[in-house]
Coordinates of C-alpha atoms and ligand atoms in Angstrom, one line a residue:
M1 CA 140.7 91.1 76.0
K2 CA 141.1 90.2 79.7
N3 CA 143.8 92.8 80.1
S4 CA 141.7 95.6 78.4
N5 CA 138.7 94.7 80.5
S6 CA 140.7 94.9 83.7
K7 CA 142.2 98.3 82.6
L8 CA 138.7 99.6 81.8
I9 CA 137.4 98.5 85.3
R10 CA 140.4 100.2 87.0
K11 CA 139.9 103.4 85.0
L12 CA 136.1 103.7 85.3
F13 CA 135.2 101.9 88.5
D14 CA 138.3 102.0 90.8
F15 CA 139.5 105.5 89.9
G16 CA 136.2 107.0 88.7
G17 CA 133.2 105.6 90.5
A18 CA 134.7 104.3 93.8
P19 CA 136.0 107.7 95.1
I20 CA 132.6 109.3 94.2
L21 CA 130.8 106.5 96.0
A22 CA 133.1 106.8 99.1
V23 CA 132.6 110.6 99.4
G24 CA 128.9 110.2 98.7
V25 CA 128.5 107.6 101.5
L26 CA 130.2 109.9 104.0
G27 CA 128.1 112.9 102.9
L28 CA 124.9 110.9 103.2
F29 CA 125.9 109.5 106.6
Y30 CA 126.4 113.0 107.9
L31 CA 123.1 114.3 106.4
E32 CA 120.9 111.4 107.6
K33 CA 122.1 112.0 111.2
R34 CA 121.2 115.7 110.9
Y35 CA 117.9 115.3 109.1
A36 CA 116.5 111.9 110.2
L37 CA 113.4 110.5 108.4
R38 CA 112.6 107.6 110.8
K39 CA 113.4 107.0 114.5
R40 CA 116.3 104.6 115.1
K41 CA 115.5 101.3 117.0
D42 CA 118.9 99.6 117.2
A43 CA 122.1 100.9 118.7
L44 CA 124.0 102.8 116.1
W45 CA 127.5 101.5 117.0
E46 CA 126.5 97.9 117.0
R47 CA 124.8 98.3 113.6
L48 CA 127.7 100.2 112.2
K49 CA 130.1 97.4 113.2
T50 CA 127.9 94.6 111.8
N51 CA 126.9 96.4 108.6
T52 CA 130.5 97.5 107.8
M53 CA 131.7 93.9 108.1
V54 CA 128.9 92.3 106.1
S55 CA 129.2 95.1 103.5
S56 CA 133.0 94.5 103.1
T57 CA 132.3 90.9 102.0
A58 CA 129.7 92.1 99.6
V59 CA 132.0 94.8 98.1
A60 CA 134.7 92.2 97.7
A61 CA 132.3 89.9 95.8
L62 CA 131.1 92.8 93.8
R63 CA 134.5 94.0 92.7
L64 CA 136.2 90.7 92.3
S65 CA 133.4 88.7 90.8
L66 CA 130.2 90.5 89.7
I67 CA 131.8 93.5 87.9
P68 CA 134.5 91.5 86.0
A69 CA 131.8 88.9 85.1
M70 CA 129.4 91.5 83.7
V71 CA 132.2 93.3 81.8
K72 CA 133.4 90.0 80.4
A73 CA 129.8 89.0 79.3
A74 CA 129.4 92.4 77.6
S75 CA 132.8 92.1 75.8
L76 CA 131.9 88.5 74.7
G77 CA 128.7 89.9 73.2
E78 CA 130.7 92.6 71.5
K79 CA 133.2 90.0 70.1
H80 CA 130.5 87.7 68.8
N81 CA 128.1 90.4 67.8
V82 CA 125.1 89.2 69.9
G83 CA 122.5 90.9 72.0
L84 CA 119.4 93.0 71.5
L85 CA 121.0 96.4 71.0
R86 CA 123.3 94.9 68.3
I87 CA 120.2 93.7 66.4
L88 CA 118.5 97.1 66.7
R89 CA 121.5 99.1 65.5
V90 CA 120.2 102.5 66.7
P91 CA 122.2 105.7 66.7
L92 CA 124.8 105.9 69.5
P93 CA 122.9 108.4 71.9
L94 CA 119.8 106.2 71.7
N95 CA 121.9 103.1 72.2
H96 CA 123.4 104.6 75.4
F97 CA 119.9 105.5 76.6
L98 CA 118.4 102.0 75.8
S99 CA 121.4 100.3 77.4
F100 CA 120.7 102.1 80.7
L101 CA 117.0 101.2 80.5
L102 CA 117.7 97.6 79.8
L103 CA 120.3 97.2 82.6
D104 CA 118.0 99.0 85.1
Y105 CA 115.1 96.7 84.1
G106 CA 117.3 93.7 84.7
S107 CA 118.0 95.0 88.2
Y108 CA 114.3 95.3 88.9
R109 CA 113.7 91.7 87.7
W110 CA 116.5 90.4 89.7
H111 CA 115.4 92.1 92.9
K112 CA 111.9 90.8 92.4
L113 CA 113.2 87.3 92.0
N114 CA 115.0 87.6 95.3
H115 CA 111.6 88.1 97.0
R116 CA 109.7 85.5 95.0
F117 CA 112.1 82.5 95.2
P118 CA 112.5 81.0 98.7
F119 CA 116.1 80.0 97.9
L120 CA 117.1 83.5 96.9
W121 CA 115.2 85.0 99.8
R122 CA 117.4 83.0 102.2
F123 CA 120.3 85.3 101.1
H124 CA 118.3 88.5 100.5
Q125 CA 116.7 88.4 103.9
V126 CA 120.2 89.3 105.4
H127 CA 119.7 92.7 103.8
H128 CA 116.1 93.0 105.1
A129 CA 116.9 91.8 108.6
D130 CA 118.4 95.2 109.6
L131 CA 116.1 96.8 112.2
D132 CA 116.9 100.2 110.9
L133 CA 117.4 101.5 107.4
D134 CA 120.2 104.0 106.6
V135 CA 123.2 104.3 104.3
T136 CA 125.0 101.6 106.2
T137 CA 122.3 99.1 105.1
A138 CA 122.9 100.0 101.4
L139 CA 125.7 97.4 100.9
R140 CA 124.8 95.0 103.7
F141 CA 124.2 92.0 101.4
H142 CA 125.3 88.4 102.0
F143 CA 128.2 87.8 99.6
G144 CA 126.4 84.7 98.4
E145 CA 123.6 86.9 97.0
V146 CA 126.2 88.9 95.0
L147 CA 127.9 85.7 93.7
I148 CA 124.6 84.1 92.7
S149 CA 123.6 87.3 90.9
V150 CA 126.7 86.9 88.6
L151 CA 124.9 84.4 86.4
Y152 CA 121.6 86.4 86.1
R153 CA 123.1 89.8 85.7
G154 CA 126.0 88.7 83.4
G155 CA 123.5 86.8 81.2
W156 CA 121.3 89.8 81.1
A157 CA 124.1 92.1 80.0
L158 CA 125.0 89.6 77.2
L159 CA 121.4 89.3 76.0
A160 CA 120.9 93.1 76.2
G161 CA 123.9 93.6 73.9
V162 CA 125.4 96.4 76.0
S163 CA 129.1 97.4 75.9
P164 CA 131.6 96.9 78.8
R165 CA 131.8 100.7 79.2
Q166 CA 127.9 100.9 79.4
V167 CA 128.0 98.1 82.1
L168 CA 130.5 100.0 84.2
V169 CA 128.7 103.4 83.9
Y170 CA 125.4 101.7 84.8
E171 CA 127.0 99.9 87.8
I172 CA 128.3 103.2 89.2
I173 CA 124.9 104.8 88.9
F174 CA 123.3 101.7 90.4
E175 CA 125.6 102.0 93.5
V176 CA 125.0 105.7 93.8
A177 CA 121.2 105.2 93.6
T178 CA 121.4 102.3 96.1
N179 CA 123.3 104.4 98.6
F180 CA 120.9 107.3 98.2
H181 CA 117.5 105.4 98.5
H182 CA 118.7 103.5 101.6
T183 CA 119.5 106.6 103.5
N184 CA 117.4 107.8 106.5
L185 CA 117.4 111.2 105.0
K186 CA 114.4 113.4 105.4
L187 CA 114.0 115.3 102.2
P188 CA 111.2 117.8 102.0
E189 CA 108.1 115.7 101.3
K190 CA 107.3 117.6 98.1
L191 CA 110.8 117.1 96.7
D192 CA 110.7 113.4 97.6
R193 CA 107.4 113.0 95.7
R194 CA 108.7 114.9 92.7
L195 CA 111.8 112.8 92.6
A196 CA 109.8 109.6 93.0
D197 CA 108.1 110.3 89.7
F198 CA 111.5 109.3 88.2
I199 CA 113.9 107.8 90.7
V200 CA 113.7 105.7 93.9
T201 CA 113.7 107.9 97.0
P202 CA 114.4 107.2 100.7
R203 CA 110.6 107.3 101.5
M204 CA 109.8 104.9 98.6
H205 CA 112.4 102.4 99.6
G206 CA 111.5 102.7 103.3
I207 CA 108.2 101.0 102.4
H208 CA 110.1 98.1 100.7
H209 CA 111.8 97.4 104.1
S210 CA 108.5 97.3 106.1
V211 CA 107.6 94.2 108.1
I212 CA 104.3 94.1 106.4
R213 CA 104.5 91.5 103.6
D214 CA 102.5 93.5 101.0
E215 CA 104.7 96.5 101.5
T216 CA 108.0 94.5 101.4
D217 CA 106.7 93.0 98.1
S218 CA 106.6 96.4 96.5
N219 CA 109.0 99.0 95.2
Y220 CA 111.6 96.7 93.7
S221 CA 113.1 99.4 91.4
V222 CA 116.7 100.4 91.8
V223 CA 117.3 103.6 89.8
L224 CA 114.1 104.4 87.8
T225 CA 110.6 104.0 89.3
I226 CA 109.1 103.3 85.9
W227 CA 109.5 99.5 86.4
D228 CA 107.3 99.5 89.5
R229 CA 104.8 101.7 87.7
L230 CA 104.6 99.4 84.7
H231 CA 104.3 96.2 86.9
Q232 CA 101.9 97.9 89.4
T233 CA 104.2 97.2 92.3
L234 CA 104.6 100.8 93.3
R235 CA 103.6 101.9 96.8
L236 CA 103.9 105.5 98.0
D237 CA 100.9 105.6 100.4
I238 CA 102.6 104.7 103.8
P239 CA 103.7 107.5 106.1
Q240 CA 107.3 106.8 107.3
D241 CA 106.4 107.1 111.0
Q242 CA 104.1 104.1 110.6
I243 CA 106.7 101.8 109.1
N244 CA 108.3 99.1 111.2
I245 CA 111.6 98.3 109.5
G246 CA 112.8 94.7 109.1
V247 CA 111.4 91.2 108.8
P248 CA 108.8 90.2 111.5
Y249 CA 110.6 87.0 112.5
I250 CA 113.8 88.8 113.5
R251 CA 113.2 91.5 116.1
K252 CA 116.7 91.7 117.7
H253 CA 120.1 92.8 116.5
T254 CA 121.8 90.0 114.5
D255 CA 125.6 89.9 114.5
V256 CA 127.9 89.0 111.6
K257 CA 128.2 85.3 112.5
E258 CA 124.4 84.9 112.6
L259 CA 123.9 86.8 109.3
M260 CA 126.6 84.7 107.5
V261 CA 124.9 81.4 108.4
M262 CA 121.3 82.7 107.9
P263 CA 121.0 81.3 104.3
L264 CA 121.8 77.8 105.6
Q265 CA 118.8 77.9 108.0
Q266 CA 115.1 77.3 107.4
V267 CA 113.3 80.6 106.8
P268 CA 110.6 81.1 109.6
D269 CA 107.0 82.0 108.7
W270 CA 106.3 85.7 108.0
K271 CA 105.1 86.3 111.6
F272 CA 106.3 88.2 114.7
P273 CA 108.0 85.9 117.4
D274 CA 104.7 86.0 119.3
G275 CA 102.9 84.4 116.3
Q276 CA 101.1 87.6 115.1
V277 CA 101.0 88.3 111.4
P278 CA 102.0 92.0 110.8
T279 CA 99.0 93.9 109.3
R280 CA 98.1 97.5 108.9
V281 CA 94.9 98.7 110.5
Ligands
ZN301 ZN1 114.4 93.6 98.8

């Protein structure tokens, strides 16, 4: 089983999804420089260096730990015939559709937990501490956050009763969507709104990276926006030129070393360094 799982990961993720993702990132990097949505605050080169290094630790944790664990959980479910979709026994096309919905809902719940639980926020704030938001932020996660997510997301895949193949296809779509909604790409406003009826857009996710607490604690969805709608955590009412990106207690560029030790330090209050609480007038 171990061998067939590794083969499937290589076939679908390494030779299927990864090249698509790499080309997509380069394309989005070019487009967001050409059609910028928000003005940049931090120096591009410094951010590029920091984000590339932090992202490479996250990608290693994703490829070597999270993906094999989720695939393993799904194949264990298959072997022992457990999980919701195996109880439901619906026709295959519906099974594929439901597997996607279940996995995407799991991503919403996990993201929300990262904002609700102080221990998880210690890791997730590394992603939010970026002073700008673009495609280089998309994979800027502390590797600890990825490793901790193994238990939750692996357990979710097992309980959902999805197959290893469904896990891998979802994971590729998850990464494509993550790269897309973190970009600083100015889509025509009408198109952005239309898309936000179904999927998370750069404008929608920009609000999630605001220094204002109410706005950060909204828009947790990863692929489909339906989860934010159902839980009433959707915000689309903030113009991008009024969004201050980041967390209020970090207002300077943080380097790799500072970001790596950040989860070990006490989280400051949600205030600017001068003591003011960010609010919207
Ligand atoms: Zn977040």
